[in-house]
mmCIF file of C-alpha atoms in Angstrom:
data_model
loop_
_atom_site.group_PDB
_atom_site.id
_atom_site.type_symbol
_atom_site.label_atom_id
_atom_site.label_comp_id
_atom_site.label_asym_id
_atom_site.label_seq_id
_atom_site.Cartn_x
_atom_site.Cartn_y
_atom_site.Cartn_z
ATOM 1 C CA UNK A 1105 120.453 104.964 174.382
ATOM 2 C CA UNK A 1106 117.543 102.631 174.555
ATOM 3 C CA UNK A 1107 117.305 98.802 174.608
ATOM 4 C CA UNK A 1108 116.124 97.501 171.661
ATOM 5 C CA UNK A 1109 112.820 96.627 173.295
ATOM 6 C CA UNK A 1110 112.483 99.672 174.854
ATOM 7 C CA UNK A 1111 112.967 101.015 171.139
ATOM 8 C CA UNK A 1112 110.585 98.508 169.182
ATOM 9 C CA UNK A 1113 107.353 99.905 172.456
ATOM 10 C CA UNK A 1114 107.983 103.432 171.227
ATOM 11 C CA UNK A 1115 107.805 102.510 167.124
ATOM 12 C CA UNK A 1116 104.971 100.697 168.050
ATOM 13 C CA UNK A 1117 103.849 103.816 170.353
ATOM 14 C CA UNK A 1118 103.979 106.525 167.302
ATOM 15 C CA UNK A 1119 102.470 104.729 164.575
ATOM 16 C CA UNK A 1120 99.343 105.006 167.017
ATOM 17 C CA UNK A 1121 100.485 108.547 166.428
ATOM 18 C CA UNK A 1122 100.741 108.574 163.330
ATOM 19 C CA UNK A 1123 97.948 106.694 162.660
ATOM 20 C CA UNK A 1124 95.853 109.527 164.615
ATOM 21 C CA UNK A 1125 97.081 112.069 162.683
ATOM 22 C CA UNK A 1126 96.373 112.913 159.382
ATOM 23 C CA UNK A 1127 99.017 113.333 156.965
ATOM 24 C CA UNK A 1128 97.867 113.584 153.003
ATOM 25 C CA UNK A 1129 100.118 113.697 150.669
ATOM 26 C CA UNK A 1130 101.800 117.062 150.343
ATOM 27 C CA UNK A 1131 100.063 117.442 154.063
ATOM 28 C CA UNK A 1132 102.107 115.971 156.458
ATOM 29 C CA UNK A 1133 103.128 118.912 158.288
ATOM 30 C CA UNK A 1134 101.439 117.367 161.911
ATOM 31 C CA UNK A 1135 103.333 113.949 161.505
ATOM 32 C CA UNK A 1136 106.209 115.711 160.511
ATOM 33 C CA UNK A 1137 106.057 117.338 163.723
ATOM 34 C CA UNK A 1138 106.247 114.261 165.419
ATOM 35 C CA UNK A 1139 108.376 112.196 164.202
ATOM 36 C CA UNK A 1140 110.484 115.839 165.192
ATOM 37 C CA UNK A 1141 109.287 114.855 168.814
ATOM 38 C CA UNK A 1142 110.262 111.427 168.865
ATOM 39 C CA UNK A 1143 114.227 112.873 167.105
ATOM 40 C CA UNK A 1144 114.324 114.595 170.139
ATOM 41 C CA UNK A 1145 113.020 111.867 172.751
ATOM 42 C CA UNK A 1146 116.174 109.912 171.149
ATOM 43 C CA UNK A 1147 118.911 112.853 171.397
ATOM 44 C CA UNK A 1148 119.307 111.838 168.376
ATOM 45 C CA UNK A 1149 120.119 115.696 165.904
ATOM 46 C CA UNK A 1150 117.899 115.366 162.886
ATOM 47 C CA UNK A 1151 117.442 118.331 159.450
ATOM 48 C CA UNK A 1152 113.725 119.633 157.947
ATOM 49 C CA UNK A 1153 112.973 121.011 154.648
ATOM 50 C CA UNK A 1154 108.636 121.247 153.157
ATOM 51 C CA UNK A 1155 107.791 118.043 155.624
ATOM 52 C CA UNK A 1156 110.933 115.710 155.437
ATOM 53 C CA UNK A 1157 112.972 115.038 158.190
ATOM 54 C CA UNK A 1158 116.734 112.911 157.740
ATOM 55 C CA UNK A 1159 120.055 112.456 160.536
ATOM 56 C CA UNK A 1160 122.246 111.093 160.610
ATOM 57 C CA UNK A 1161 124.838 108.317 162.251
ATOM 58 C CA UNK A 1162 126.360 109.697 165.575
ATOM 59 C CA UNK A 1163 130.019 109.191 163.770
ATOM 60 C CA UNK A 1164 129.801 109.691 160.279
ATOM 61 C CA UNK A 1165 132.591 109.469 157.783
ATOM 62 C CA UNK A 1166 133.114 111.294 155.050
ATOM 63 C CA UNK A 1167 135.180 108.774 153.614
ATOM 64 C CA UNK A 1168 132.949 105.681 154.423
ATOM 65 C CA UNK A 1169 130.486 104.633 152.273
ATOM 66 C CA UNK A 1170 126.124 105.565 153.286
ATOM 67 C CA UNK A 1171 123.394 102.963 153.142
ATOM 68 C CA UNK A 1172 120.207 104.374 153.227
ATOM 69 C CA UNK A 1173 116.701 103.899 154.697
ATOM 70 C CA UNK A 1174 113.473 104.510 153.853
ATOM 71 C CA UNK A 1175 109.601 105.153 153.637
ATOM 72 C CA UNK A 1176 106.841 107.583 153.966
ATOM 73 C CA UNK A 1177 104.991 108.994 156.129
ATOM 74 C CA UNK A 1178 102.053 110.793 153.764
ATOM 75 C CA UNK A 1179 99.254 108.618 152.849
ATOM 76 C CA UNK A 1180 95.843 108.358 150.677
ATOM 77 C CA UNK A 1181 92.928 109.520 151.849
ATOM 78 C CA UNK A 1182 91.076 106.470 152.930
ATOM 79 C CA UNK A 1183 88.631 103.961 151.159
ATOM 80 C CA UNK A 1184 85.203 104.840 151.526
ATOM 81 C CA UNK A 1185 84.825 101.421 152.413
ATOM 82 C CA UNK A 1186 86.448 101.381 156.058
ATOM 83 C CA UNK A 1187 83.891 100.284 158.846
ATOM 84 C CA UNK A 1188 86.413 101.772 161.021
ATOM 85 C CA UNK A 1189 87.324 105.434 161.991
ATOM 86 C CA UNK A 1190 89.891 105.324 159.516
ATOM 87 C CA UNK A 1191 91.713 108.177 162.246
ATOM 88 C CA UNK A 1192 91.275 106.383 165.098
ATOM 89 C CA UNK A 1193 94.085 103.177 166.795
ATOM 90 C CA UNK A 1194 92.812 100.488 166.691
ATOM 91 C CA UNK A 1195 94.335 97.350 168.240
ATOM 92 C CA UNK A 1196 91.877 93.939 167.934
ATOM 93 C CA UNK A 1197 93.111 90.414 168.093
ATOM 94 C CA UNK A 1198 96.364 91.639 167.374
ATOM 95 C CA UNK A 1199 96.043 93.555 164.592
ATOM 96 C CA UNK A 1200 96.609 97.423 163.876
ATOM 97 C CA UNK A 1201 94.351 98.548 162.141
ATOM 98 C CA UNK A 1202 94.545 102.799 160.951
ATOM 99 C CA UNK A 1203 94.988 104.922 157.735
ATOM 100 C CA UNK A 1204 98.785 104.284 156.951
ATOM 101 C CA UNK A 1205 99.685 102.039 159.603
ATOM 102 C CA UNK A 1206 100.305 98.955 156.801
ATOM 103 C CA UNK A 1207 101.402 101.561 153.431
ATOM 104 C CA UNK A 1208 103.480 102.497 155.198
ATOM 105 C CA UNK A 1209 104.214 104.036 158.912
ATOM 106 C CA UNK A 1210 104.762 100.215 160.318
ATOM 107 C CA UNK A 1211 108.085 100.057 157.792
ATOM 108 C CA UNK A 1212 108.569 103.760 159.167
ATOM 109 C CA UNK A 1213 108.746 103.582 162.924
ATOM 110 C CA UNK A 1214 110.117 99.984 162.442
ATOM 111 C CA UNK A 1215 113.654 101.921 160.242
ATOM 112 C CA UNK A 1216 113.429 104.267 163.224
ATOM 113 C CA UNK A 1217 114.218 102.133 165.613
ATOM 114 C CA UNK A 1218 116.669 100.177 163.635
ATOM 115 C CA UNK A 1219 118.619 103.370 163.586
ATOM 116 C CA UNK A 1220 119.004 104.067 166.775
ATOM 117 C CA UNK A 1221 119.485 100.711 167.037
ATOM 118 C CA UNK A 1222 122.846 101.423 164.703
ATOM 119 C CA UNK A 1223 123.110 105.595 166.109
ATOM 120 C CA UNK A 1224 125.945 105.424 167.660
ATOM 121 C CA UNK A 1225 128.838 102.468 166.700
ATOM 122 C CA UNK A 1226 131.832 104.170 167.015
ATOM 123 C CA UNK A 1227 132.500 101.396 164.293
ATOM 124 C CA UNK A 1228 130.124 100.890 161.724
ATOM 125 C CA UNK A 1229 132.129 100.229 157.800
ATOM 126 C CA UNK A 1230 128.867 102.507 156.292
ATOM 127 C CA UNK A 1231 127.742 105.697 157.346
ATOM 128 C CA UNK A 1232 124.158 105.159 157.888
ATOM 129 C CA UNK A 1233 121.563 108.202 156.872
ATOM 130 C CA UNK A 1234 117.244 107.784 157.341
ATOM 131 C CA UNK A 1235 115.210 110.039 156.011
ATOM 132 C CA UNK A 1236 111.217 110.628 156.898
ATOM 133 C CA UNK A 1237 109.869 111.591 153.453
ATOM 134 C CA UNK A 1238 107.096 113.074 152.435
ATOM 135 C CA UNK A 1239 105.385 112.690 148.993
ATOM 136 C CA UNK A 1240 104.782 109.314 148.122
ATOM 137 C CA UNK A 1241 101.941 107.899 147.177
ATOM 138 C CA UNK A 1242 101.456 111.529 144.764
ATOM 139 C CA UNK A 1243 105.418 111.654 143.720
ATOM 140 C CA UNK A 1244 105.508 114.645 144.401
ATOM 141 C CA UNK A 1245 108.221 117.064 144.118
ATOM 142 C CA UNK A 1246 108.413 117.652 147.447
ATOM 143 C CA UNK A 1247 109.545 114.167 148.803
ATOM 144 C CA UNK A 1248 112.516 111.435 149.012
ATOM 145 C CA UNK A 1249 113.063 113.470 145.349
ATOM 146 C CA UNK A 1250 113.808 117.288 146.961
ATOM 147 C CA UNK A 1251 116.658 115.981 149.760
ATOM 148 C CA UNK A 1252 118.957 114.413 147.476
ATOM 149 C CA UNK A 1253 120.795 117.761 147.601
ATOM 150 C CA UNK A 1254 121.703 117.298 151.108
ATOM 151 C CA UNK A 1255 122.394 114.309 151.102
ATOM 152 C CA UNK A 1256 125.915 112.167 150.261
ATOM 153 C CA UNK A 1257 126.664 109.782 148.050
ATOM 154 C CA UNK A 1258 124.783 107.208 148.355
ATOM 155 C CA UNK A 1259 125.900 103.998 147.892
ATOM 156 C CA UNK A 1260 122.621 101.965 148.338
ATOM 157 C CA UNK A 1261 119.603 101.718 150.180
ATOM 158 C CA UNK A 1262 116.731 100.014 152.067
ATOM 159 C CA UNK A 1263 113.083 101.371 151.669
ATOM 160 C CA UNK A 1264 110.799 100.707 153.944
ATOM 161 C CA UNK A 1265 107.468 99.583 152.135
ATOM 162 C CA UNK A 1266 104.921 96.195 153.112
ATOM 163 C CA UNK A 1267 106.983 92.868 151.629
ATOM 164 C CA UNK A 1268 106.294 90.857 154.618
ATOM 165 C CA UNK A 1269 109.860 90.856 155.106
ATOM 166 C CA UNK A 1270 110.516 89.637 151.585
ATOM 167 C CA UNK A 1271 113.065 90.949 149.346
ATOM 168 C CA UNK A 1272 111.409 92.678 147.087
ATOM 169 C CA UNK A 1273 114.700 92.901 144.459
ATOM 170 C CA UNK A 1274 113.096 94.966 141.649
ATOM 171 C CA UNK A 1275 110.056 97.205 141.118
ATOM 172 C CA UNK A 1276 108.367 98.227 138.161
ATOM 173 C CA UNK A 1277 109.131 102.173 136.935
ATOM 174 C CA UNK A 1278 105.632 103.809 135.821
ATOM 175 C CA UNK A 1279 105.335 105.972 132.618
ATOM 176 C CA UNK A 1280 101.581 107.558 132.387
ATOM 177 C CA UNK A 1281 100.801 109.141 128.366
ATOM 178 C CA UNK A 1282 98.367 111.222 127.739
ATOM 179 C CA UNK A 1283 97.537 110.493 123.821
ATOM 180 C CA UNK A 1284 95.494 113.380 121.984
ATOM 181 C CA UNK A 1285 93.742 110.916 118.422
ATOM 182 C CA UNK A 1286 92.953 113.810 116.121
ATOM 183 C CA UNK A 1287 90.254 113.882 113.466
ATOM 184 C CA UNK A 1288 87.866 116.833 111.178
ATOM 185 C CA UNK A 1289 84.995 117.998 113.614
ATOM 186 C CA UNK A 1290 82.277 117.749 111.615
ATOM 187 C CA UNK A 1291 78.239 116.885 112.019
ATOM 188 C CA UNK A 1292 77.134 113.923 112.045
ATOM 189 C CA UNK A 1293 74.854 113.968 109.771
ATOM 190 C CA UNK A 1294 77.162 113.987 106.922
ATOM 191 C CA UNK A 1295 79.621 111.715 105.387
ATOM 192 C CA UNK A 1296 83.730 112.414 107.886
ATOM 193 C CA UNK A 1297 86.326 109.851 107.161
ATOM 194 C CA UNK A 1298 87.645 111.337 109.606
ATOM 195 C CA UNK A 1299 86.863 110.935 112.801
ATOM 196 C CA UNK A 1300 89.035 111.058 116.210
ATOM 197 C CA UNK A 1301 86.815 109.009 117.574
ATOM 198 C CA UNK A 1302 87.064 105.397 115.395
ATOM 199 C CA UNK A 1303 90.844 107.024 114.446
ATOM 200 C CA UNK A 1304 91.201 105.408 118.442
ATOM 201 C CA UNK A 1305 90.227 102.302 118.131
ATOM 202 C CA UNK A 1306 93.458 101.167 115.880
ATOM 203 C CA UNK A 1307 95.428 103.308 118.529
ATOM 204 C CA UNK A 1308 93.795 101.504 121.492
ATOM 205 C CA UNK A 1309 94.578 98.093 119.989
ATOM 206 C CA UNK A 1310 97.608 98.882 119.931
ATOM 207 C CA UNK A 1311 98.303 99.321 123.227
ATOM 208 C CA UNK A 1312 96.757 96.527 124.461
ATOM 209 C CA UNK A 1313 98.033 94.239 121.817
ATOM 210 C CA UNK A 1314 102.234 95.444 121.308
ATOM 211 C CA UNK A 1315 104.130 93.002 123.184
ATOM 212 C CA UNK A 1316 107.949 94.907 123.785
ATOM 213 C CA UNK A 1317 111.310 92.451 123.861
ATOM 214 C CA UNK A 1318 112.471 92.719 126.086
ATOM 215 C CA UNK A 1319 111.182 90.651 129.496
ATOM 216 C CA UNK A 1320 112.600 91.056 132.786
ATOM 217 C CA UNK A 1321 112.768 88.042 135.213
ATOM 218 C CA UNK A 1322 111.960 89.359 138.325
ATOM 219 C CA UNK A 1323 109.272 91.799 136.508
ATOM 220 C CA UNK A 1324 107.660 89.764 132.877
ATOM 221 C CA UNK A 1325 106.793 92.202 130.366
ATOM 222 C CA UNK A 1326 106.141 95.857 130.865
ATOM 223 C CA UNK A 1327 102.101 96.375 131.260
ATOM 224 C CA UNK A 1328 100.759 99.598 129.102
ATOM 225 C CA UNK A 1329 96.667 99.912 130.183
ATOM 226 C CA UNK A 1330 94.445 102.173 129.049
ATOM 227 C CA UNK A 1331 92.262 104.169 131.971
ATOM 228 C CA UNK A 1332 90.798 106.601 130.808
ATOM 229 C CA UNK A 1333 89.008 107.418 126.916
ATOM 230 C CA UNK A 1334 87.368 111.258 126.727
ATOM 231 C CA UNK A 1335 85.604 112.488 123.548
ATOM 232 C CA UNK A 1336 82.326 114.427 122.320
ATOM 233 C CA UNK A 1337 80.255 116.941 123.730
ATOM 234 C CA UNK A 1338 77.435 115.988 122.095
ATOM 235 C CA UNK A 1339 75.690 113.166 120.394
ATOM 236 C CA UNK A 1340 75.145 115.439 116.833
ATOM 237 C CA UNK A 1341 78.540 116.728 117.162
ATOM 238 C CA UNK A 1342 81.803 114.456 116.092
ATOM 239 C CA UNK A 1343 85.197 115.775 117.736
ATOM 240 C CA UNK A 1344 88.078 117.209 116.481
ATOM 241 C CA UNK A 1345 90.576 114.848 119.048
ATOM 242 C CA UNK A 1346 89.514 111.801 121.822
ATOM 243 C CA UNK A 1347 92.015 111.639 124.683
ATOM 244 C CA UNK A 1348 93.346 108.623 126.243
ATOM 245 C CA UNK A 1349 95.482 108.125 129.344
ATOM 246 C CA UNK A 1350 97.937 104.880 129.161
ATOM 247 C CA UNK A 1351 99.627 104.134 132.507
ATOM 248 C CA UNK A 1352 102.314 102.229 131.459
ATOM 249 C CA UNK A 1353 104.885 99.873 134.100
ATOM 250 C CA UNK A 1354 108.523 99.134 132.756
ATOM 251 C CA UNK A 1355 109.719 96.588 133.769
ATOM 252 C CA UNK A 1356 114.042 96.723 134.317
ATOM 253 C CA UNK A 1357 115.398 95.831 130.405
ATOM 254 C CA UNK A 1358 113.819 99.293 129.462
ATOM 255 C CA UNK A 1359 114.422 103.244 130.616
ATOM 256 C CA UNK A 1360 111.780 105.746 130.070
ATOM 257 C CA UNK A 1361 112.303 107.248 127.513
ATOM 258 C CA UNK A 1362 112.639 104.496 125.574
ATOM 259 C CA UNK A 1363 109.716 103.061 125.809
ATOM 260 C CA UNK A 1364 108.520 106.654 124.911
ATOM 261 C CA UNK A 1365 110.352 106.261 121.254
ATOM 262 C CA UNK A 1366 109.158 102.938 121.339
ATOM 263 C CA UNK A 1367 105.730 104.471 121.532
ATOM 264 C CA UNK A 1368 106.158 107.580 119.436
ATOM 265 C CA UNK A 1369 107.144 105.963 116.566
ATOM 266 C CA UNK A 1370 104.240 102.827 116.256
ATOM 267 C CA UNK A 1371 101.268 105.136 117.742
ATOM 268 C CA UNK A 1372 99.441 107.930 114.541
ATOM 269 C CA UNK A 1373 98.396 110.189 117.592
ATOM 270 C CA UNK A 1374 100.426 113.043 119.877
ATOM 271 C CA UNK A 1375 102.257 111.742 122.574
ATOM 272 C CA UNK A 1376 103.155 113.022 126.316
ATOM 273 C CA UNK A 1377 104.351 111.818 129.187
ATOM 274 C CA UNK A 1378 102.632 113.454 132.539
ATOM 275 C CA UNK A 1379 106.664 112.651 133.729
ATOM 276 C CA UNK A 1380 109.225 110.911 133.093
ATOM 277 C CA UNK A 1381 111.967 110.235 136.584
ATOM 278 C CA UNK A 1382 109.363 107.095 137.468
ATOM 279 C CA UNK A 1383 111.947 104.171 136.364
ATOM 280 C CA UNK A 1384 112.752 100.695 137.704
ATOM 281 C CA UNK A 1385 114.916 100.011 139.886
ATOM 282 C CA UNK A 1386 116.656 96.971 140.791
ATOM 283 C CA UNK A 1387 119.691 95.587 142.281
ATOM 284 C CA UNK A 1388 121.539 93.110 141.810
ATOM 285 C CA UNK A 1389 120.610 88.837 144.055
ATOM 286 C CA UNK A 1390 124.399 89.413 144.329
ATOM 287 C CA UNK A 1391 124.736 92.627 146.359
ATOM 288 C CA UNK A 1392 125.379 91.909 149.676
ATOM 289 C CA UNK A 1393 122.755 93.362 151.466
ATOM 290 C CA UNK A 1394 120.504 90.713 149.702
ATOM 291 C CA UNK A 1395 122.694 87.802 150.205
ATOM 292 C CA UNK A 1396 121.945 88.891 154.262
ATOM 293 C CA UNK A 1397 118.524 88.593 153.740
ATOM 294 C CA UNK A 1398 118.711 84.743 151.409
ATOM 295 C CA UNK A 1399 120.575 83.825 154.439
ATOM 296 C CA UNK A 1400 118.369 84.636 157.003
ATOM 297 C CA UNK A 1401 115.685 82.429 155.159
ATOM 298 C CA UNK A 1402 113.352 85.824 153.612
ATOM 299 C CA UNK A 1403 112.812 84.592 149.834
ATOM 300 C CA UNK A 1404 113.637 87.508 147.071
ATOM 301 C CA UNK A 1405 111.102 88.316 144.330
ATOM 302 C CA UNK A 1406 109.989 91.619 142.277
ATOM 303 C CA UNK A 1407 107.709 94.450 143.519
ATOM 304 C CA UNK A 1408 104.821 95.567 140.002
ATOM 305 C CA UNK A 1409 104.306 98.391 142.959
ATOM 306 C CA UNK A 1410 105.973 101.808 142.902
ATOM 307 C CA UNK A 1411 107.598 103.572 145.700
ATOM 308 C CA UNK A 1412 110.438 106.135 146.357
ATOM 309 C CA UNK A 1413 113.033 104.153 144.747
ATOM 310 C CA UNK A 1414 112.778 105.177 141.366
ATOM 311 C CA UNK A 1415 114.296 108.317 142.455
ATOM 312 C CA UNK A 1416 116.888 106.885 143.147
ATOM 313 C CA UNK A 1417 120.005 106.791 141.323
ATOM 314 C CA UNK A 1418 122.023 103.865 143.872
ATOM 315 C CA UNK A 1419 121.182 99.807 144.160
ATOM 316 C CA UNK A 1420 118.749 99.239 146.626
ATOM 317 C CA UNK A 1421 116.716 96.498 147.972
ATOM 318 C CA UNK A 1422 112.342 97.427 149.121
ATOM 319 C CA UNK A 1423 112.257 95.720 152.227
ATOM 320 C CA UNK A 1424 109.514 95.474 155.488
ATOM 321 C CA UNK A 1425 105.877 94.595 158.045
ATOM 322 C CA UNK A 1426 103.461 94.387 156.088
ATOM 323 C CA UNK A 1427 101.276 93.611 153.493
ATOM 324 C CA UNK A 1428 101.102 94.581 149.901
ATOM 325 C CA UNK A 1429 97.462 93.465 149.505
ATOM 326 C CA UNK A 1430 96.658 96.289 153.036
ATOM 327 C CA UNK A 1431 97.489 98.608 150.848
ATOM 328 C CA UNK A 1432 94.964 101.258 150.410
ATOM 329 C CA UNK A 1433 92.492 99.042 151.464
ATOM 330 C CA UNK A 1434 89.329 99.926 153.850
ATOM 331 C CA UNK A 1435 89.736 99.523 157.337
ATOM 332 C CA UNK A 1436 94.247 98.981 156.282
ATOM 333 C CA UNK A 1437 96.096 97.233 159.637
ATOM 334 C CA UNK A 1438 98.946 95.862 160.476
ATOM 335 C CA UNK A 1439 99.950 92.845 162.663
ATOM 336 C CA UNK A 1440 101.954 94.322 165.878
ATOM 337 C CA UNK A 1441 103.991 91.655 165.339
ATOM 338 C CA UNK A 1442 104.925 91.979 162.058
ATOM 339 C CA UNK A 1443 106.379 95.220 163.581
ATOM 340 C CA UNK A 1444 108.612 93.666 166.186
ATOM 341 C CA UNK A 1445 109.884 90.921 163.814
ATOM 342 C CA UNK A 1446 110.600 93.917 161.459
ATOM 343 C CA UNK A 1447 112.872 95.582 163.364
ATOM 344 C CA UNK A 1448 114.249 92.568 164.112
ATOM 345 C CA UNK A 1449 115.432 91.583 160.873
ATOM 346 C CA UNK A 1450 116.644 94.675 159.684
ATOM 347 C CA UNK A 1451 118.637 95.137 162.563
ATOM 348 C CA UNK A 1452 120.081 91.443 161.636
ATOM 349 C CA UNK A 1453 119.797 92.321 157.858
ATOM 350 C CA UNK A 1454 122.229 95.177 158.897
ATOM 351 C CA UNK A 1455 124.651 93.684 160.926
ATOM 352 C CA UNK A 1456 124.673 90.871 158.568
ATOM 353 C CA UNK A 1457 125.802 93.563 155.651
ATOM 354 C CA UNK A 1458 127.900 95.608 157.422
ATOM 355 C CA UNK A 1459 129.820 92.561 157.957
ATOM 356 C CA UNK A 1460 131.147 91.335 155.142
#
């Protein structure tokens, strides 16, 4: 098996190829082929379903607990403000530019190199499984969630997302609600005390001002934001309904179902969730993975952004090279050195965890 330096060089080369291969959510078939080729080159058997690819360590043992390594190879569509070609891997001033370089290509290739480091070890106290997943950016049905049925019981996980290699030990969940306020349609010239638009005002005020009691130490309060509103077709007709979309970022003190029930009780409107499965997640600071990171000088924090952690039921740590503030930005980049350091830290944290 290749040494770590060679693996790091291979990881960077793979990332360049991933950047130059479009892989929008649900359209990742070509990057899936690149990852297949990478496994073949490293003589590692793998499985594939849709555009998800996964592999097990060589000496997998059903009697041992299992650690999951996961990151995704799909991307959003490029920001319109790009000045570089988003599909060209450009190295300049120590930065590797390109769509998906930071979110989450750098994490994925670093975890792949880390997996190779441990792959043939015959004395691991944990099994290690890696999943290069699809459809993370759109929370699609054919992403990591669709692969879990093929995996053994997962005891813990590292989810690769850009965290500057700091320890994201909690992550807010997401609940998107379609809210419909109904009224009585009429001609605008006539008196109407049941105007759906006017009835929407107190509903919007509630979402703006209501606070949930439980505040998370890592994630803070639940945050609710009205992000869309739609009503009416013409100036002289009072519409029969007014539609809102509400984005709710849920802390780890509540489940999505608890938040939904509270909204339904308080709000005078029809409330329909778009999905319920994107729950908040957390891992105790005393967990071995977290403690291994802290021992290496890493700091812990709560993350407001969503990842594939939301579909996992095991304890999971979000950790990876790159900076979340660069994600989905124009001229996205990752420092080449961040990948090198990321691989080193992944290996060290996992090694120290396995020794506990």
